[in-house]
Amino acid sequence: MDVIISASMLASDLSRLSDELARTALAGIEWLHIDVMDGVFVDNITYGNNVVKALRPISRLYFDTHLMVADPTRLIPLFAKAGSDMLTIHIESGGDTAANLAEIRRLGMSAGLSVKPDTPVEQVYEYLPLCDMVLVMTVEPGYGGQSFRTECAEKVRVLCEFCNENNIDIKIEVDGGINAATAKVVKSAGADVLVAGTYLFGAEDMKKAADALRQA
C-alpha cells in the first residue's frame, strides 16, 4: 500500500487557509492534519472545532484531526459535528481512553490514539481493537518545526511487528520532523501515514515535495 501524506495545517499560512487547502489538494495530498492544542496539555494554543466547521464546506481533503488537549471527552461530539473524518486523542490525556475511542467511532469518525516520544508504545496495545490508527509522535507535541527524534522510529517498528503478529489491521501515522530523509526511516519501520508541515508548506513546489516523501 502506498504511503498516505497528511499535510500539517499548523505550518500553513493561517491568513490564507482557503488558498492553502486548495494548494494542498492540487499537490495530490490526501489528508489535512489539524492540530488542536488547548494551552494545557501542551503550551501552545491553536484552533478548535469552529475552524474545522468553517473549512469543511470548502475542502474534500480527509480531515485528520489531532487533539492535544487535557481531556478530549467533551470535545469529541463537537469535532464530529464540525466534520472531522479522523479524530486522534492522546493516551496521556485525561478521561476514559477506551470509552472515548468507542465514542469517536460511534459518532462516525475513525479513531486514532497518539503517544508522545517518551511514552512506551506498548501502552497502546490494549486499546488497539478500538483504534483505526496509532499516531507515533517523533517530536514533543506542541510546536511545529522541531527536529526528528531518531529513536522513535524503533517504536514504529515494534508497533508494526506487534500488529502483524496479532493480525491487527490499523494504520501507523508518524508526526514530527518529517522530510524526504526521515520519511525513508519511518517508512522502512512500517509507517503508513506521514505528517509533514514545514517541509510541505515551506516548499516552492508542494507536489514535488509530497512526491519526494512517497518515493523516499
PDB file of C-alpha atoms in Angstrom:
ATOM      1  CA  MET A   1       0.000   0.000   0.000  1.00  0.00           C
ATOM      2  CA  ASP A   2       1.257   3.462  -0.885  1.00  0.00           C
ATOM      3  CA  VAL A   3       2.032   5.814   1.966  1.00  0.00           C
ATOM      4  CA  ILE A   4      -0.549   8.498   2.772  1.00  0.00           C
ATOM      5  CA  ILE A   5       0.601  12.101   3.149  1.00  0.00           C
ATOM      6  CA  SER A   6      -1.102  14.282   5.756  1.00  0.00           C
ATOM      7  CA  ALA A   7      -0.212  17.978   5.445  1.00  0.00           C
ATOM      8  CA  SER A   8       0.030  19.675   8.829  1.00  0.00           C
ATOM      9  CA  MET A   9      -2.067  22.830   8.779  1.00  0.00           C
ATOM     10  CA  LEU A  10      -0.018  24.220  11.664  1.00  0.00           C
ATOM     11  CA  ALA A  11       2.725  25.132   9.168  1.00  0.00           C
ATOM     12  CA  SER A  12       0.380  26.762   6.647  1.00  0.00           C
ATOM     13  CA  ASP A  13      -0.293  30.461   6.161  1.00  0.00           C
ATOM     14  CA  LEU A  14      -3.256  30.733   8.508  1.00  0.00           C
ATOM     15  CA  SER A  15      -4.261  34.072   6.999  1.00  0.00           C
ATOM     16  CA  ARG A  16      -4.902  32.290   3.671  1.00  0.00           C
ATOM     17  CA  LEU A  17      -6.359  28.968   4.742  1.00  0.00           C
ATOM     18  CA  SER A  18      -8.693  28.600   1.786  1.00  0.00           C
ATOM     19  CA  ASP A  19      -5.805  29.038  -0.645  1.00  0.00           C
ATOM     20  CA  GLU A  20      -3.564  26.727   1.383  1.00  0.00           C
ATOM     21  CA  LEU A  21      -6.131  23.930   1.340  1.00  0.00           C
ATOM     22  CA  ALA A  22      -6.563  24.348  -2.406  1.00  0.00           C
ATOM     23  CA  ARG A  23      -2.772  24.191  -2.860  1.00  0.00           C
ATOM     24  CA  THR A  24      -2.669  21.021  -0.761  1.00  0.00           C
ATOM     25  CA  ALA A  25      -5.328  19.333  -2.866  1.00  0.00           C
ATOM     26  CA  LEU A  26      -3.651  20.366  -6.116  1.00  0.00           C
ATOM     27  CA  ALA A  27      -0.428  18.795  -4.870  1.00  0.00           C
ATOM     28  CA  GLY A  28      -2.218  15.442  -4.720  1.00  0.00           C
ATOM     29  CA  ILE A  29      -2.055  15.271  -0.927  1.00  0.00           C
ATOM     30  CA  GLU A  30      -4.839  13.155   0.549  1.00  0.00           C
ATOM     31  CA  TRP A  31      -5.141  14.282   4.182  1.00  0.00           C
ATOM     32  CA  LEU A  32      -5.060  17.537   6.154  1.00  0.00           C
ATOM     33  CA  HIS A  33      -3.590  17.164   9.643  1.00  0.00           C
ATOM     34  CA  ILE A  34      -5.340  19.564  12.025  1.00  0.00           C
ATOM     35  CA  ASP A  35      -3.532  20.043  15.352  1.00  0.00           C
ATOM     36  CA  VAL A  36      -5.845  21.192  18.132  1.00  0.00           C
ATOM     37  CA  MET A  37      -3.943  22.472  21.182  1.00  0.00           C
ATOM     38  CA  ASP A  38      -5.525  23.794  24.364  1.00  0.00           C
ATOM     39  CA  GLY A  39      -2.623  25.520  26.154  1.00  0.00           C
ATOM     40  CA  VAL A  40      -2.899  22.993  28.997  1.00  0.00           C
ATOM     41  CA  PHE A  41      -1.880  19.574  27.642  1.00  0.00           C
ATOM     42  CA  VAL A  42       0.722  21.468  25.600  1.00  0.00           C
ATOM     43  CA  ASP A  43       1.868  25.063  25.996  1.00  0.00           C
ATOM     44  CA  ASN A  44       0.627  26.293  22.643  1.00  0.00           C
ATOM     45  CA  ILE A  45      -2.937  27.206  21.632  1.00  0.00           C
ATOM     46  CA  THR A  46      -4.101  26.754  18.057  1.00  0.00           C
ATOM     47  CA  TYR A  47      -7.691  26.443  16.793  1.00  0.00           C
ATOM     48  CA  GLY A  48     -10.831  24.472  17.519  1.00  0.00           C
ATOM     49  CA  ASN A  49     -13.939  22.871  16.111  1.00  0.00           C
ATOM     50  CA  ASN A  50     -15.195  26.189  14.731  1.00  0.00           C
ATOM     51  CA  VAL A  51     -12.253  26.288  12.300  1.00  0.00           C
ATOM     52  CA  VAL A  52     -12.894  22.703  11.205  1.00  0.00           C
ATOM     53  CA  LYS A  53     -16.553  23.594  10.654  1.00  0.00           C
ATOM     54  CA  ALA A  54     -15.587  26.614   8.540  1.00  0.00           C
ATOM     55  CA  LEU A  55     -13.161  24.611   6.394  1.00  0.00           C
ATOM     56  CA  ARG A  56     -15.335  21.553   5.824  1.00  0.00           C
ATOM     57  CA  PRO A  57     -17.585  23.057   3.099  1.00  0.00           C
ATOM     58  CA  ILE A  58     -14.622  24.296   1.052  1.00  0.00           C
ATOM     59  CA  SER A  59     -12.436  21.173   1.046  1.00  0.00           C
ATOM     60  CA  ARG A  60     -12.726  17.494   0.173  1.00  0.00           C
ATOM     61  CA  LEU A  61      -9.471  16.680   1.957  1.00  0.00           C
ATOM     62  CA  TYR A  62      -9.653  13.999   4.638  1.00  0.00           C
ATOM     63  CA  PHE A  63      -9.629  15.907   7.946  1.00  0.00           C
ATOM     64  CA  ASP A  64      -7.105  14.135  10.174  1.00  0.00           C
ATOM     65  CA  THR A  65      -7.763  15.914  13.475  1.00  0.00           C
ATOM     66  CA  HIS A  66      -5.292  15.533  16.352  1.00  0.00           C
ATOM     67  CA  LEU A  67      -6.480  16.582  19.815  1.00  0.00           C
ATOM     68  CA  MET A  68      -3.632  17.675  22.080  1.00  0.00           C
ATOM     69  CA  VAL A  69      -5.906  18.554  24.974  1.00  0.00           C
ATOM     70  CA  ALA A  70      -6.092  17.814  28.693  1.00  0.00           C
ATOM     71  CA  ASP A  71      -9.333  15.817  28.396  1.00  0.00           C
ATOM     72  CA  PRO A  72     -10.918  15.183  24.990  1.00  0.00           C
ATOM     73  CA  THR A  73     -14.196  13.756  26.303  1.00  0.00           C
ATOM     74  CA  ARG A  74     -16.468  16.788  25.850  1.00  0.00           C
ATOM     75  CA  LEU A  75     -14.837  17.785  22.563  1.00  0.00           C
ATOM     76  CA  ILE A  76     -15.476  14.561  20.656  1.00  0.00           C
ATOM     77  CA  PRO A  77     -19.080  15.347  19.617  1.00  0.00           C
ATOM     78  CA  LEU A  78     -18.078  18.899  18.655  1.00  0.00           C
ATOM     79  CA  PHE A  79     -15.496  17.696  16.146  1.00  0.00           C
ATOM     80  CA  ALA A  80     -17.835  15.019  14.823  1.00  0.00           C
ATOM     81  CA  LYS A  81     -20.450  17.691  14.136  1.00  0.00           C
ATOM     82  CA  ALA A  82     -17.816  20.015  12.640  1.00  0.00           C
ATOM     83  CA  GLY A  83     -16.795  17.441  10.034  1.00  0.00           C
ATOM     84  CA  SER A  84     -13.614  15.694  11.176  1.00  0.00           C
ATOM     85  CA  ASP A  85     -13.020  12.356   9.456  1.00  0.00           C
ATOM     86  CA  MET A  86     -10.402  11.013  11.858  1.00  0.00           C
ATOM     87  CA  LEU A  87     -10.124  12.073  15.490  1.00  0.00           C
ATOM     88  CA  THR A  88      -6.932  11.191  17.350  1.00  0.00           C
ATOM     89  CA  ILE A  89      -6.634  11.524  21.114  1.00  0.00           C
ATOM     90  CA  HIS A  90      -3.576  11.099  23.338  1.00  0.00           C
ATOM     91  CA  ILE A  91      -3.080   8.144  25.619  1.00  0.00           C
ATOM     92  CA  GLU A  92      -1.527  10.646  28.050  1.00  0.00           C
ATOM     93  CA  SER A  93      -4.702  12.777  28.128  1.00  0.00           C
ATOM     94  CA  GLY A  94      -7.318  12.592  30.863  1.00  0.00           C
ATOM     95  CA  GLY A  95     -10.674  10.889  30.517  1.00  0.00           C
ATOM     96  CA  ASP A  96     -11.582   7.267  29.830  1.00  0.00           C
ATOM     97  CA  THR A  97      -9.443   6.355  26.813  1.00  0.00           C
ATOM     98  CA  ALA A  98     -11.407   3.234  25.862  1.00  0.00           C
ATOM     99  CA  ALA A  99     -14.766   4.987  26.188  1.00  0.00           C
ATOM    100  CA  ASN A 100     -13.535   7.975  24.202  1.00  0.00           C
ATOM    101  CA  LEU A 101     -12.223   5.825  21.348  1.00  0.00           C
ATOM    102  CA  ALA A 102     -15.533   3.957  21.238  1.00  0.00           C
ATOM    103  CA  GLU A 103     -17.443   7.247  21.183  1.00  0.00           C
ATOM    104  CA  ILE A 104     -15.334   8.575  18.312  1.00  0.00           C
ATOM    105  CA  ARG A 105     -16.309   5.545  16.255  1.00  0.00           C
ATOM    106  CA  ARG A 106     -19.945   5.675  17.363  1.00  0.00           C
ATOM    107  CA  LEU A 107     -20.163   9.220  16.014  1.00  0.00           C
ATOM    108  CA  GLY A 108     -18.961   8.094  12.608  1.00  0.00           C
ATOM    109  CA  MET A 109     -15.302   9.092  12.725  1.00  0.00           C
ATOM    110  CA  SER A 110     -12.213   6.894  12.565  1.00  0.00           C
ATOM    111  CA  ALA A 111     -10.450   6.664  15.913  1.00  0.00           C
ATOM    112  CA  GLY A 112      -6.773   7.378  16.472  1.00  0.00           C
ATOM    113  CA  LEU A 113      -4.589   7.096  19.556  1.00  0.00           C
ATOM    114  CA  SER A 114      -1.350   9.046  19.915  1.00  0.00           C
ATOM    115  CA  VAL A 115       1.769   8.519  22.033  1.00  0.00           C
ATOM    116  CA  LYS A 116       4.386  11.107  22.937  1.00  0.00           C
ATOM    117  CA  PRO A 117       8.077  10.354  22.266  1.00  0.00           C
ATOM    118  CA  ASP A 118       8.797   9.270  25.840  1.00  0.00           C
ATOM    119  CA  THR A 119       5.688   7.081  26.245  1.00  0.00           C
ATOM    120  CA  PRO A 120       6.323   3.348  25.680  1.00  0.00           C
ATOM    121  CA  VAL A 121       4.368   2.275  22.597  1.00  0.00           C
ATOM    122  CA  GLU A 122       3.335  -0.909  24.403  1.00  0.00           C
ATOM    123  CA  GLN A 123       0.857   1.200  26.372  1.00  0.00           C
ATOM    124  CA  VAL A 124      -1.411   1.387  23.315  1.00  0.00           C
ATOM    125  CA  TYR A 125      -1.694  -2.380  22.831  1.00  0.00           C
ATOM    126  CA  GLU A 126      -4.782  -2.871  24.997  1.00  0.00           C
ATOM    127  CA  TYR A 127      -6.621  -0.184  23.019  1.00  0.00           C
ATOM    128  CA  LEU A 128      -5.793  -1.408  19.507  1.00  0.00           C
ATOM    129  CA  PRO A 129      -9.177  -3.156  18.993  1.00  0.00           C
ATOM    130  CA  LEU A 130     -10.773   0.283  19.390  1.00  0.00           C
ATOM    131  CA  CYS A 131      -8.341   2.059  17.052  1.00  0.00           C
ATOM    132  CA  ASP A 132      -8.171   2.649  13.333  1.00  0.00           C
ATOM    133  CA  MET A 133      -4.779   4.347  13.640  1.00  0.00           C
ATOM    134  CA  VAL A 134      -1.940   4.923  16.099  1.00  0.00           C
ATOM    135  CA  LEU A 135      -0.005   8.185  15.848  1.00  0.00           C
ATOM    136  CA  VAL A 136       3.620   7.937  16.955  1.00  0.00           C
ATOM    137  CA  MET A 137       4.980  11.390  17.782  1.00  0.00           C
ATOM    138  CA  THR A 138       8.626  11.812  16.817  1.00  0.00           C
ATOM    139  CA  VAL A 139       8.835  15.249  18.451  1.00  0.00           C
ATOM    140  CA  GLU A 140       7.399  16.559  21.700  1.00  0.00           C
ATOM    141  CA  PRO A 141       3.895  17.797  20.789  1.00  0.00           C
ATOM    142  CA  GLY A 142       3.086  21.481  20.930  1.00  0.00           C
ATOM    143  CA  TYR A 143       5.122  23.260  18.272  1.00  0.00           C
ATOM    144  CA  GLY A 144       5.904  22.715  14.604  1.00  0.00           C
ATOM    145  CA  GLY A 145       9.351  22.768  13.033  1.00  0.00           C
ATOM    146  CA  GLN A 146      11.085  20.546  15.601  1.00  0.00           C
ATOM    147  CA  SER A 147      13.817  18.038  14.781  1.00  0.00           C
ATOM    148  CA  PHE A 148      13.016  14.361  14.279  1.00  0.00           C
ATOM    149  CA  ARG A 149      13.925  12.086  17.208  1.00  0.00           C
ATOM    150  CA  THR A 150      15.525   9.078  15.566  1.00  0.00           C
ATOM    151  CA  GLU A 151      14.910   6.730  18.500  1.00  0.00           C
ATOM    152  CA  CYS A 152      11.159   6.974  17.884  1.00  0.00           C
ATOM    153  CA  ALA A 153      11.496   5.009  14.638  1.00  0.00           C
ATOM    154  CA  GLU A 154      12.058   1.923  16.779  1.00  0.00           C
ATOM    155  CA  LYS A 155       8.610   2.441  18.328  1.00  0.00           C
ATOM    156  CA  VAL A 156       7.106   2.350  14.843  1.00  0.00           C
ATOM    157  CA  ARG A 157       8.932  -0.895  14.067  1.00  0.00           C
ATOM    158  CA  VAL A 158       7.866  -2.519  17.353  1.00  0.00           C
ATOM    159  CA  LEU A 159       4.233  -1.493  16.866  1.00  0.00           C
ATOM    160  CA  CYS A 160       4.226  -2.684  13.261  1.00  0.00           C
ATOM    161  CA  GLU A 161       5.631  -6.079  14.256  1.00  0.00           C
ATOM    162  CA  PHE A 162       3.094  -6.466  17.063  1.00  0.00           C
ATOM    163  CA  CYS A 163       0.198  -5.678  14.718  1.00  0.00           C
ATOM    164  CA  ASN A 164       1.476  -8.084  12.066  1.00  0.00           C
ATOM    165  CA  GLU A 165       1.994 -10.875  14.578  1.00  0.00           C
ATOM    166  CA  ASN A 166      -1.510 -10.417  16.003  1.00  0.00           C
ATOM    167  CA  ASN A 167      -3.376  -9.778  12.734  1.00  0.00           C
ATOM    168  CA  ILE A 168      -4.331  -6.245  13.806  1.00  0.00           C
ATOM    169  CA  ASP A 169      -5.256  -4.017  10.880  1.00  0.00           C
ATOM    170  CA  ILE A 170      -4.540  -0.393  11.746  1.00  0.00           C
ATOM    171  CA  LYS A 171      -2.646   2.473  10.168  1.00  0.00           C
ATOM    172  CA  ILE A 172       0.526   3.778  11.793  1.00  0.00           C
ATOM    173  CA  GLU A 173       0.984   7.524  11.462  1.00  0.00           C
ATOM    174  CA  VAL A 174       4.187   9.416  12.237  1.00  0.00           C
ATOM    175  CA  ASP A 175       4.344  13.136  13.027  1.00  0.00           C
ATOM    176  CA  GLY A 176       7.362  15.329  13.720  1.00  0.00           C
ATOM    177  CA  GLY A 177      10.342  16.428  11.662  1.00  0.00           C
ATOM    178  CA  ILE A 178       9.257  14.529   8.558  1.00  0.00           C
ATOM    179  CA  ASN A 179      11.162  15.265   5.352  1.00  0.00           C
ATOM    180  CA  ALA A 180      12.495  13.141   2.493  1.00  0.00           C
ATOM    181  CA  ALA A 181      15.322  11.747   4.647  1.00  0.00           C
ATOM    182  CA  THR A 182      13.307  10.937   7.782  1.00  0.00           C
ATOM    183  CA  ALA A 183      10.399   9.641   5.696  1.00  0.00           C
ATOM    184  CA  LYS A 184      12.642   6.854   4.452  1.00  0.00           C
ATOM    185  CA  VAL A 185      13.485   5.887   8.034  1.00  0.00           C
ATOM    186  CA  VAL A 186       9.908   5.663   9.294  1.00  0.00           C
ATOM    187  CA  LYS A 187       8.552   4.065   6.124  1.00  0.00           C
ATOM    188  CA  SER A 188      11.107   1.275   6.425  1.00  0.00           C
ATOM    189  CA  ALA A 189       9.969   0.839  10.046  1.00  0.00           C
ATOM    190  CA  GLY A 190       6.350   0.381   8.934  1.00  0.00           C
ATOM    191  CA  ALA A 191       4.686   3.799   8.832  1.00  0.00           C
ATOM    192  CA  ASP A 192       1.577   4.124   6.649  1.00  0.00           C
ATOM    193  CA  VAL A 193       0.807   7.842   7.106  1.00  0.00           C
ATOM    194  CA  LEU A 194       3.356  10.652   7.147  1.00  0.00           C
ATOM    195  CA  VAL A 195       2.508  14.023   8.671  1.00  0.00           C
ATOM    196  CA  ALA A 196       4.619  16.857   7.294  1.00  0.00           C
ATOM    197  CA  GLY A 197       4.207  20.556   7.897  1.00  0.00           C
ATOM    198  CA  THR A 198       7.167  22.851   7.328  1.00  0.00           C
ATOM    199  CA  TYR A 199       8.576  20.527   4.660  1.00  0.00           C
ATOM    200  CA  LEU A 200       5.394  20.763   2.581  1.00  0.00           C
ATOM    201  CA  PHE A 201       4.041  24.254   3.193  1.00  0.00           C
ATOM    202  CA  GLY A 202       7.514  25.758   3.029  1.00  0.00           C
ATOM    203  CA  ALA A 203       8.254  24.120  -0.310  1.00  0.00           C
ATOM    204  CA  GLU A 204       8.228  26.141  -3.507  1.00  0.00           C
ATOM    205  CA  ASP A 205       6.658  23.136  -5.234  1.00  0.00           C
ATOM    206  CA  MET A 206       4.426  21.275  -2.773  1.00  0.00           C
ATOM    207  CA  LYS A 207       3.640  18.457  -5.196  1.00  0.00           C
ATOM    208  CA  LYS A 208       7.327  17.802  -5.779  1.00  0.00           C
ATOM    209  CA  ALA A 209       7.899  17.748  -2.009  1.00  0.00           C
ATOM    210  CA  ALA A 210       4.999  15.358  -1.446  1.00  0.00           C
ATOM    211  CA  ASP A 211       6.232  13.078  -4.236  1.00  0.00           C
ATOM    212  CA  ALA A 212       9.662  13.006  -2.590  1.00  0.00           C
ATOM    213  CA  LEU A 213       8.041  11.699   0.612  1.00  0.00           C
ATOM    214  CA  ARG A 214       6.226   8.974  -1.297  1.00  0.00           C
ATOM    215  CA  GLN A 215       9.364   7.949  -3.156  1.00  0.00           C
ATOM    216  CA  ALA A 216      11.699   8.058  -0.153  1.00  0.00           C
TER     217      ALA A 216
END
